[in-house]
Coordinates of C-alpha atoms and ligand atoms in Angstrom, one line a residue:
M4 CA 25.6 16.2 18.6
H5 CA 25.8 18.3 21.6
T6 CA 24.6 22.4 21.9
G7 CA 28.0 22.7 23.1
D8 CA 29.9 21.7 20.4
Q9 CA 27.3 24.0 18.2
L10 CA 28.1 26.7 20.0
C11 CA 32.1 26.6 19.9
L12 CA 31.5 26.7 15.9
T13 CA 32.1 29.6 13.9
A14 CA 31.6 31.2 10.8
A15 CA 34.9 30.1 9.4
D16 CA 34.4 26.9 10.4
L17 CA 31.3 26.6 7.6
T18 CA 33.2 28.2 5.0
V19 CA 33.9 25.8 1.9
R20 CA 36.6 25.7 -0.5
T21 CA 36.1 27.1 -4.1
L22 CA 38.3 26.6 -7.2
G23 CA 38.0 29.9 -8.3
P24 CA 35.4 32.6 -9.8
A25 CA 32.4 31.2 -11.4
T26 CA 32.0 32.9 -14.9
V27 CA 30.5 29.9 -17.0
P28 CA 26.7 30.7 -17.7
S29 CA 25.1 27.8 -16.3
P30 CA 23.2 25.8 -19.4
L31 CA 20.1 25.1 -16.8
D32 CA 19.2 28.7 -18.3
G33 CA 16.8 27.8 -20.9
S34 CA 15.6 24.6 -19.3
L35 CA 14.4 26.7 -16.5
L36 CA 12.1 29.5 -16.0
D37 CA 13.2 33.1 -17.1
P38 CA 16.8 32.5 -15.4
R39 CA 16.7 36.5 -13.9
D40 CA 13.9 35.7 -11.7
S41 CA 14.1 32.3 -11.4
V42 CA 13.4 31.1 -7.5
H43 CA 15.6 27.9 -8.9
Y44 CA 19.3 29.6 -8.5
V45 CA 20.5 29.8 -5.4
A46 CA 21.7 33.3 -4.4
E47 CA 25.2 33.2 -3.8
T48 CA 24.6 35.5 -0.4
D49 CA 22.4 33.5 0.9
R50 CA 22.9 31.1 4.1
V51 CA 21.3 28.5 6.2
L52 CA 21.8 29.3 9.6
L53 CA 23.4 26.9 11.5
D54 CA 21.2 27.3 14.9
D55 CA 17.8 26.7 14.7
T56 CA 16.3 27.7 18.1
L57 CA 16.8 31.7 19.0
D58 CA 18.1 31.2 22.2
M59 CA 21.2 29.4 20.9
A60 CA 21.8 32.6 18.3
V61 CA 21.1 35.2 20.9
R62 CA 23.9 33.6 22.9
R63 CA 26.6 34.1 20.3
G64 CA 25.6 37.9 20.2
L65 CA 26.8 38.8 16.7
P66 CA 24.9 40.8 14.2
T67 CA 22.6 38.8 12.1
R68 CA 25.1 38.6 8.8
E69 CA 27.9 37.1 10.9
L70 CA 26.1 34.2 12.6
P71 CA 27.4 30.8 11.8
A72 CA 26.0 29.4 8.7
F73 CA 26.1 27.0 5.7
E74 CA 26.1 27.8 2.1
P75 CA 22.7 26.5 0.7
G76 CA 23.0 23.9 -2.0
G77 CA 21.5 24.0 -5.2
P78 CA 22.3 25.6 -8.9
R79 CA 24.1 28.3 -9.5
S80 CA 23.5 30.4 -12.2
R81 CA 27.6 31.0 -12.9
L82 CA 29.8 27.8 -12.8
F83 CA 33.6 27.5 -12.5
F84 CA 33.4 24.4 -15.0
D85 CA 32.1 24.6 -18.7
P86 CA 30.3 21.5 -19.1
P87 CA 30.8 20.5 -22.2
R88 CA 34.7 20.4 -21.4
T89 CA 34.2 18.7 -17.7
R90 CA 35.0 15.3 -17.0
V91 CA 33.3 13.7 -14.1
G92 CA 34.7 10.6 -11.9
V93 CA 32.4 8.5 -9.5
V94 CA 33.9 6.5 -6.8
T95 CA 31.8 4.4 -3.9
C96 CA 33.7 3.1 -0.6
G97 CA 33.2 1.7 2.7
G98 CA 30.4 -0.2 3.8
L99 CA 27.4 -0.9 1.7
C100 CA 24.7 1.3 1.7
P101 CA 21.1 1.4 0.3
G102 CA 20.8 4.2 -1.8
L103 CA 24.5 3.8 -3.6
N104 CA 23.3 2.7 -6.9
N105 CA 20.5 5.8 -6.6
V106 CA 23.1 8.1 -6.2
I107 CA 25.7 7.4 -8.7
R108 CA 22.2 7.3 -11.2
G109 CA 21.2 10.5 -9.4
L110 CA 25.3 12.0 -10.6
V111 CA 24.8 10.8 -14.1
L112 CA 21.5 11.9 -14.9
E113 CA 22.0 15.5 -13.8
A114 CA 25.8 15.7 -15.0
C115 CA 24.9 14.1 -18.1
G116 CA 21.2 15.1 -19.1
H117 CA 21.1 19.0 -17.3
Y118 CA 24.8 20.1 -17.8
G119 CA 25.9 18.0 -20.8
V120 CA 29.3 17.2 -19.3
A121 CA 32.0 15.3 -21.5
S122 CA 32.1 12.0 -19.7
V123 CA 31.4 10.8 -16.4
T124 CA 33.6 7.5 -15.5
G125 CA 32.7 5.0 -12.6
F126 CA 36.0 3.9 -10.8
R127 CA 35.4 0.4 -9.9
N128 CA 35.8 -1.1 -6.3
G129 CA 36.3 2.0 -3.8
Y130 CA 39.6 4.3 -3.9
R131 CA 41.4 0.8 -5.2
G132 CA 39.9 1.7 -8.3
L133 CA 42.0 4.9 -8.4
N134 CA 45.3 3.6 -7.8
R135 CA 47.4 2.4 -11.0
A136 CA 46.1 -1.0 -11.0
G137 CA 42.9 -0.3 -10.4
A138 CA 42.1 2.2 -12.9
A139 CA 42.2 -0.2 -16.1
D140 CA 38.9 -1.4 -14.8
A141 CA 37.1 2.1 -14.6
V142 CA 33.9 2.2 -17.0
E143 CA 32.1 4.6 -18.7
L144 CA 28.5 5.7 -17.1
T145 CA 26.0 6.8 -19.5
P146 CA 22.3 7.2 -18.5
A147 CA 21.7 4.1 -20.3
A148 CA 23.9 2.8 -18.0
V149 CA 22.3 3.4 -15.0
R150 CA 19.2 2.8 -16.3
G151 CA 17.4 0.9 -13.6
L152 CA 19.9 0.9 -11.0
N153 CA 17.6 2.6 -8.3
D154 CA 16.0 -0.6 -7.9
Q155 CA 19.1 -2.7 -6.6
G156 CA 20.8 -2.5 -3.6
G157 CA 24.6 -2.7 -3.3
T158 CA 26.4 -0.9 -5.8
V159 CA 27.1 -1.3 -9.2
L160 CA 30.8 0.3 -9.1
G161 CA 31.6 -2.0 -6.6
T162 CA 33.4 -1.1 -3.0
S163 CA 36.5 -1.9 -0.8
R164 CA 38.0 -0.6 2.7
G165 CA 41.5 0.0 3.2
G166 CA 43.5 3.1 2.3
Q167 CA 45.5 3.9 -1.0
D168 CA 48.0 6.9 -1.9
P169 CA 46.5 10.3 -2.6
A170 CA 49.4 11.3 -4.8
E171 CA 48.8 8.4 -7.0
M172 CA 45.0 8.7 -6.9
V173 CA 45.5 12.2 -8.4
D174 CA 48.2 10.7 -10.9
T175 CA 44.7 8.6 -12.3
L176 CA 42.6 11.7 -12.1
V177 CA 45.3 13.8 -14.2
A178 CA 46.1 10.8 -16.7
R179 CA 42.3 10.5 -17.2
G180 CA 42.0 14.7 -17.2
I181 CA 39.3 14.2 -14.5
D182 CA 38.1 17.5 -13.7
V183 CA 35.3 16.6 -10.7
L184 CA 35.5 13.8 -8.3
F185 CA 32.4 12.3 -7.2
V186 CA 33.4 10.6 -3.7
I187 CA 30.5 8.2 -2.1
G188 CA 30.5 6.7 1.6
G189 CA 31.0 7.7 5.0
D190 CA 33.4 9.4 7.4
G191 CA 36.4 7.2 6.0
T192 CA 35.8 8.1 2.5
L193 CA 35.5 11.6 3.0
R194 CA 38.7 12.1 5.2
G195 CA 39.9 10.1 1.7
G196 CA 38.2 12.6 -0.4
Q197 CA 40.0 15.5 1.6
D198 CA 43.4 13.9 1.1
I199 CA 42.7 13.9 -3.0
A200 CA 41.5 17.7 -2.8
D201 CA 44.3 18.5 -0.6
E202 CA 46.7 17.2 -3.0
A203 CA 45.2 18.3 -6.0
T204 CA 45.1 21.9 -4.7
R205 CA 49.2 21.1 -3.4
R206 CA 49.8 20.4 -7.4
G207 CA 47.4 23.9 -8.5
L208 CA 45.2 21.3 -9.9
P209 CA 41.8 22.7 -10.3
I210 CA 39.7 19.5 -10.0
A211 CA 36.8 19.4 -7.5
V212 CA 36.2 16.9 -4.7
V213 CA 32.6 16.5 -3.7
G214 CA 31.1 13.9 -0.8
I215 CA 27.9 12.2 -0.6
P216 CA 27.5 11.2 3.2
K217 CA 26.3 7.4 3.0
T218 CA 26.5 5.4 5.9
I219 CA 23.7 3.5 7.9
D220 CA 25.1 4.6 11.1
N221 CA 24.4 8.1 10.9
D222 CA 27.6 9.0 12.4
I223 CA 28.6 12.0 9.7
P224 CA 28.2 15.1 11.6
W225 CA 26.2 18.6 11.1
I226 CA 24.1 16.8 8.3
D227 CA 20.4 15.6 9.3
A228 CA 21.0 12.3 8.0
S229 CA 23.4 10.2 5.8
F230 CA 21.2 8.7 3.0
G231 CA 19.9 4.6 3.4
F232 CA 19.9 5.7 7.2
Q233 CA 15.8 5.3 7.2
T234 CA 16.1 2.3 4.9
A235 CA 18.3 0.8 7.2
F236 CA 16.8 1.3 10.4
G237 CA 13.2 0.1 8.5
R238 CA 14.4 -2.8 7.8
A239 CA 16.1 -3.4 11.6
A240 CA 12.6 -2.8 12.8
E241 CA 11.4 -5.6 10.8
S242 CA 13.8 -7.7 12.9
I243 CA 12.6 -6.4 16.2
R244 CA 9.0 -7.1 15.7
A245 CA 10.0 -10.7 14.7
A246 CA 12.0 -10.7 17.9
H247 CA 8.8 -9.5 19.7
T248 CA 6.4 -11.8 18.6
E249 CA 8.9 -14.8 19.2
A250 CA 9.2 -13.2 23.0
R251 CA 5.4 -12.6 24.1
S252 CA 4.4 -16.4 22.0
T253 CA 6.9 -18.1 24.7
P254 CA 6.5 -17.9 28.8
N255 CA 9.5 -15.8 30.0
G256 CA 10.5 -15.4 26.0
V257 CA 13.4 -12.9 25.6
G258 CA 14.1 -11.5 22.3
L259 CA 17.8 -10.1 21.8
I260 CA 18.5 -8.1 18.7
K261 CA 21.9 -7.0 17.7
L262 CA 21.8 -4.2 14.9
M263 CA 25.2 -2.6 13.4
G264 CA 26.3 0.8 14.8
R265 CA 30.1 0.5 15.8
H266 CA 30.0 4.0 17.6
S267 CA 26.7 5.8 17.0
G268 CA 23.5 3.5 18.2
F269 CA 21.2 5.7 15.9
I270 CA 20.1 2.6 14.1
A271 CA 19.0 0.4 17.3
A272 CA 17.4 3.9 19.3
Y273 CA 15.1 4.7 15.6
A274 CA 14.6 1.0 14.8
S275 CA 13.2 0.5 18.2
L276 CA 10.9 3.6 18.7
A277 CA 9.7 2.0 15.0
S278 CA 8.9 -1.5 16.6
E279 CA 7.2 0.4 19.7
D280 CA 7.8 -2.9 21.9
V281 CA 10.9 -2.7 22.8
D282 CA 12.2 -2.9 26.9
V283 CA 15.8 -2.0 26.7
V284 CA 18.0 -0.3 24.2
L285 CA 21.9 -0.6 24.4
V286 CA 23.8 1.7 22.5
P287 CA 27.4 2.9 22.2
E288 CA 27.1 6.2 23.8
V289 CA 25.6 5.0 27.6
P290 CA 27.8 3.1 29.3
L291 CA 26.6 -0.7 30.1
D292 CA 26.3 -2.1 33.7
L293 CA 26.1 -5.8 33.2
D294 CA 24.4 -6.1 37.0
G295 CA 22.3 -3.1 36.3
L296 CA 21.0 -4.7 33.2
L297 CA 20.1 -8.2 34.3
A298 CA 18.6 -6.7 37.4
H299 CA 16.2 -4.8 34.9
L300 CA 15.5 -7.4 32.6
D301 CA 14.4 -9.8 35.8
R302 CA 11.9 -7.4 36.5
V303 CA 10.3 -7.0 32.9
L304 CA 9.9 -10.6 33.2
D305 CA 8.0 -10.4 36.5
R306 CA 6.0 -7.8 35.1
Q307 CA 5.1 -8.8 31.5
G308 CA 6.2 -12.5 30.9
H309 CA 8.5 -11.6 28.1
A310 CA 11.3 -8.8 27.1
V311 CA 13.2 -7.4 23.9
V312 CA 16.3 -6.4 24.1
V313 CA 17.9 -4.4 21.4
V314 CA 22.0 -4.1 21.5
A315 CA 23.7 -1.7 19.1
E316 CA 27.5 -3.9 18.6
G317 CA 29.6 -0.9 19.7
A318 CA 27.4 -1.2 22.7
G319 CA 28.9 -2.4 26.0
Q320 CA 32.7 -2.2 24.7
E321 CA 33.9 -1.6 28.2
L322 CA 32.9 -5.7 29.1
F323 CA 35.8 -6.6 26.8
A324 CA 38.4 -4.4 28.6
G325 CA 41.8 -5.8 28.1
Q326 CA 41.5 -7.6 25.3
P327 CA 43.5 -7.5 22.1
Q328 CA 42.1 -4.7 19.7
D329 CA 42.1 -5.4 16.1
R330 CA 41.3 -3.0 13.2
D331 CA 40.0 -3.7 9.4
A332 CA 41.9 -2.9 6.3
S333 CA 40.4 0.9 6.7
G334 CA 41.7 1.4 10.5
N335 CA 38.0 0.7 12.2
L336 CA 37.9 -0.7 15.2
R337 CA 36.9 -4.5 15.1
L338 CA 34.6 -4.8 18.0
G339 CA 34.2 -7.3 20.9
D340 CA 30.9 -9.7 20.1
V341 CA 28.0 -7.7 22.5
G342 CA 25.4 -9.6 21.1
A343 CA 26.9 -13.0 22.1
L344 CA 28.1 -12.0 25.5
L345 CA 24.7 -10.7 26.1
R346 CA 22.9 -13.9 24.8
D347 CA 25.2 -16.0 27.4
R348 CA 25.0 -13.8 30.3
I349 CA 21.3 -13.5 30.1
T350 CA 21.1 -16.8 29.9
A351 CA 23.2 -17.9 33.0
A352 CA 21.9 -15.4 35.0
A353 CA 18.2 -16.9 34.3
R354 CA 19.5 -20.2 35.2
D355 CA 21.1 -18.9 38.1
G356 CA 18.1 -16.8 39.2
G357 CA 16.1 -20.3 38.2
R358 CA 14.1 -19.1 35.7
D359 CA 13.5 -21.2 32.4
I360 CA 13.7 -18.4 29.9
S361 CA 13.6 -19.3 25.8
L362 CA 15.8 -16.5 24.1
R363 CA 16.1 -16.1 20.6
Y364 CA 19.3 -14.0 19.5
V365 CA 18.2 -12.4 16.0
D366 CA 21.6 -10.7 14.0
P367 CA 20.2 -9.5 11.1
G368 CA 23.9 -8.1 10.1
Y369 CA 24.3 -7.3 6.5
A370 CA 20.6 -7.4 5.5
I371 CA 19.7 -4.3 6.6
R372 CA 22.2 -2.3 4.6
S373 CA 22.3 -4.5 1.5
V374 CA 18.4 -3.8 0.3
P375 CA 17.3 -1.2 -2.1
A376 CA 16.7 2.5 -0.9
N377 CA 13.1 2.8 0.1
P378 CA 11.0 5.8 -1.5
F379 CA 12.3 8.3 1.3
D380 CA 15.9 7.4 0.6
S381 CA 15.2 7.6 -2.9
V382 CA 14.2 11.2 -3.2
Y383 CA 16.8 12.0 -0.9
C384 CA 19.4 10.2 -2.9
Q385 CA 18.2 11.7 -5.9
R386 CA 18.5 15.0 -4.7
L387 CA 21.7 14.8 -2.8
A388 CA 23.3 13.6 -6.3
Q389 CA 21.9 16.9 -7.7
A390 CA 23.1 19.0 -5.0
A391 CA 26.3 17.3 -5.5
V392 CA 26.6 18.2 -9.0
H393 CA 25.4 21.8 -9.0
A394 CA 27.9 22.2 -6.1
A395 CA 31.0 20.6 -8.1
M396 CA 30.3 22.7 -11.4
A397 CA 29.9 25.4 -9.1
G398 CA 33.8 24.7 -8.2
R399 CA 33.3 23.8 -4.8
T400 CA 35.4 21.5 -3.4
A401 CA 36.7 19.5 -0.3
T402 CA 33.0 19.8 0.3
V403 CA 30.1 17.1 1.4
V404 CA 26.6 18.4 0.3
G405 CA 24.0 17.5 2.8
R406 CA 20.4 18.6 4.5
W407 CA 20.9 20.7 7.6
H408 CA 17.5 21.4 9.3
G409 CA 15.7 20.0 6.1
R410 CA 17.8 22.2 3.4
F411 CA 20.3 21.5 1.1
V412 CA 23.8 22.7 2.4
H413 CA 27.6 22.6 1.4
V414 CA 29.3 21.5 4.3
P415 CA 33.2 21.6 4.4
I416 CA 34.7 18.2 5.0
A417 CA 37.1 18.9 7.5
L418 CA 33.9 20.0 9.6
A419 CA 32.2 16.6 8.5
T420 CA 35.1 14.6 9.4
A421 CA 36.4 16.3 12.5
S422 CA 33.6 14.9 14.7
R423 CA 31.5 11.7 15.1
N424 CA 27.6 12.4 15.2
Q425 CA 26.6 9.9 18.2
V426 CA 23.3 9.8 20.1
D427 CA 23.4 12.6 22.9
P428 CA 22.6 11.0 26.1
Q429 CA 20.9 14.1 27.7
G430 CA 19.2 14.9 24.1
D431 CA 15.6 14.6 23.4
L432 CA 16.0 11.5 21.0
W433 CA 17.4 9.3 24.0
L434 CA 14.8 11.3 25.9
S435 CA 12.5 9.2 23.8
V436 CA 13.9 5.8 23.9
L437 CA 13.7 6.2 27.7
E438 CA 10.0 7.0 28.1
A439 CA 9.3 4.4 25.1
T440 CA 10.7 1.6 26.9
G441 CA 10.7 2.4 30.3
Q442 CA 14.4 1.8 30.9
P443 CA 16.5 3.5 33.5
F444 CA 18.3 6.7 32.7
T445 CA 21.8 4.6 33.7
W446 CA 22.5 1.2 34.5
S447 CA 24.6 2.0 37.1
A448 CA 21.7 3.6 39.8
Y449 CA 19.5 0.7 39.1
Ligands
ATP10 N1 41.9 8.6 7.8 C1 41.5 8.4 6.6 N2 42.2 8.9 5.3 C2 42.4 9.0 4.7 N3 41.4 7.7 3.9 C3 40.7 7.0 4.7 C4 41.1 7.5 6.1 N4 40.0 6.2 6.7 C5 39.4 5.9 6.1 N5 39.7 6.1 4.6 C6 39.5 5.4 3.5 O1 38.1 5.5 2.9 C7 37.9 4.3 2.2 C8 36.5 4.1 2.8 O2 36.9 4.2 4.8 P1 35.6 3.3 5.5 O3 36.0 2.0 5.1 O4 36.2 3.4 7.0 O5 34.1 3.6 5.4 P2 33.5 4.7 5.5 O6 33.6 6.1 4.5 O7 33.5 5.2 6.7 O8 32.0 4.3 5.6 P3 31.0 3.0 6.5 O9 31.8 3.8 7.8 O10 29.9 3.7 6.4 O11 31.7 2.1 5.8 C9 38.5 3.3 2.6 O12 39.5 3.1 1.4 C10 39.7 3.9 3.5 O13 41.0 3.2 3.5
F6P11 O1 31.7 -6.0 8.0 P1 32.0 -4.8 7.2 O2 31.6 -4.9 5.2 O3 33.3 -4.4 7.2 O4 30.8 -3.6 7.9 C1 31.0 -3.6 9.4 C2 30.5 -2.4 9.7 O5 30.0 -1.4 8.6 C3 28.8 -0.6 9.1 O6 27.8 -0.7 8.6 C4 29.1 0.6 8.8 O7 29.4 0.8 7.4 C5 29.4 -0.6 11.0 O8 27.9 -0.4 11.3 C6 29.6 -2.2 11.0 O9 30.3 -2.5 11.8
MG12 MG1 32.9 4.7 8.8

């Protein structure tokens, strides 16, 4: 995220929607320390500052209380919903991501075990499960039903892409008496959640819609990281290590690894840094000049006898200019296959230059996102789920929970979907990549 984008935000942009006054005492009283002085409860007046450098805060020239800041996540002493009369719904949408099942389990355990809600319904196969026909497949989620889910990749509820009518989805919620809907997904899912929340508000229905940020691409802004991202890049790093071993074991060995990342190159950047032996990282955020890349590779091969190139699937799309662009059911662009293009062009350039290379092309594809969450993500998923239940029970809606600079916060969905988190080519992450790989700042200047 660019500093300039952050400085444009005001306190109003960070204000989350609330369904109404919170008057119901939390049932968490009694299960915790003395509620009068428990550090557990969040003070409603407290905030988590958006800016975490002194210079940024000073540049705003505002009194401290008026600095833009997020509402903190966590349990409130007063709730909007009365737990035993509250019905909860859960849906998972979009591509798979490590930790989906952990979040489902966490939501059920927190909502049932701690708040004692009336029921938790799982809607099957993404937003499709909320349309008239799909609702028939909904399942009851109990603590017993979610036991052991945390060890499994995928989503026990199923998922899908493709739009549904918000009015029909709200009809389903009304028919089933759902008061709180948790939407687990990426930017598309959050936009869908916002539509549902807006439709409910239009009808004067007090239904809370709270998002939990899922996406291996880590492209949701104003959140340190989406869940599953760390597991996914860890898995991707294993593929890079394998490709590196292959490359360095052969004269003029070239390892080419294609990783997911439609518009954001975080997986490629982090997995490459984790592997330490990458010579070139290509991300969607940095324009690619093929001649510059090929010239650089030639020098790397001269110098060390092998080379490792990591390419995010969204990199180098400018090389497909003029070709017809297709979209998936959710409206996401289908990208040109940059991995195959690079494989062919690197091989052809080496042949033309009289160099006999051995290129190994590795595309771990879905293997990085269908695995169970690693320990870090397991903890993160559980804590996000708890934060989501706290937020919803206190009446927050059109809100996504996340962590900002290490603290759990409530982010308005409108803000989380207004832009995309991307690798900043001027930022310190990309600088680390340049330092680790030794690749040039721009290809065209090569
Ligand atoms: N602009 C939008 N408005 C309303 N609903 C949307 C919008 N974009 C996507 N959706 C719906 O949200 C669901 C998930 O969207 P999508 O397939 O883009 O995945 P995602 O949530 O962005 O996750 P990921 O990108 O990690 O796969 C789909 O059912 C889709 O129709
Ligand atoms: O093939 P599918 O399931 O549409 O998913 C592919 C896309 O999903 C993502 O992993 C995001 O979930 C992208 O990086 C990737 O392009
Ligand atoms: Mg998306």
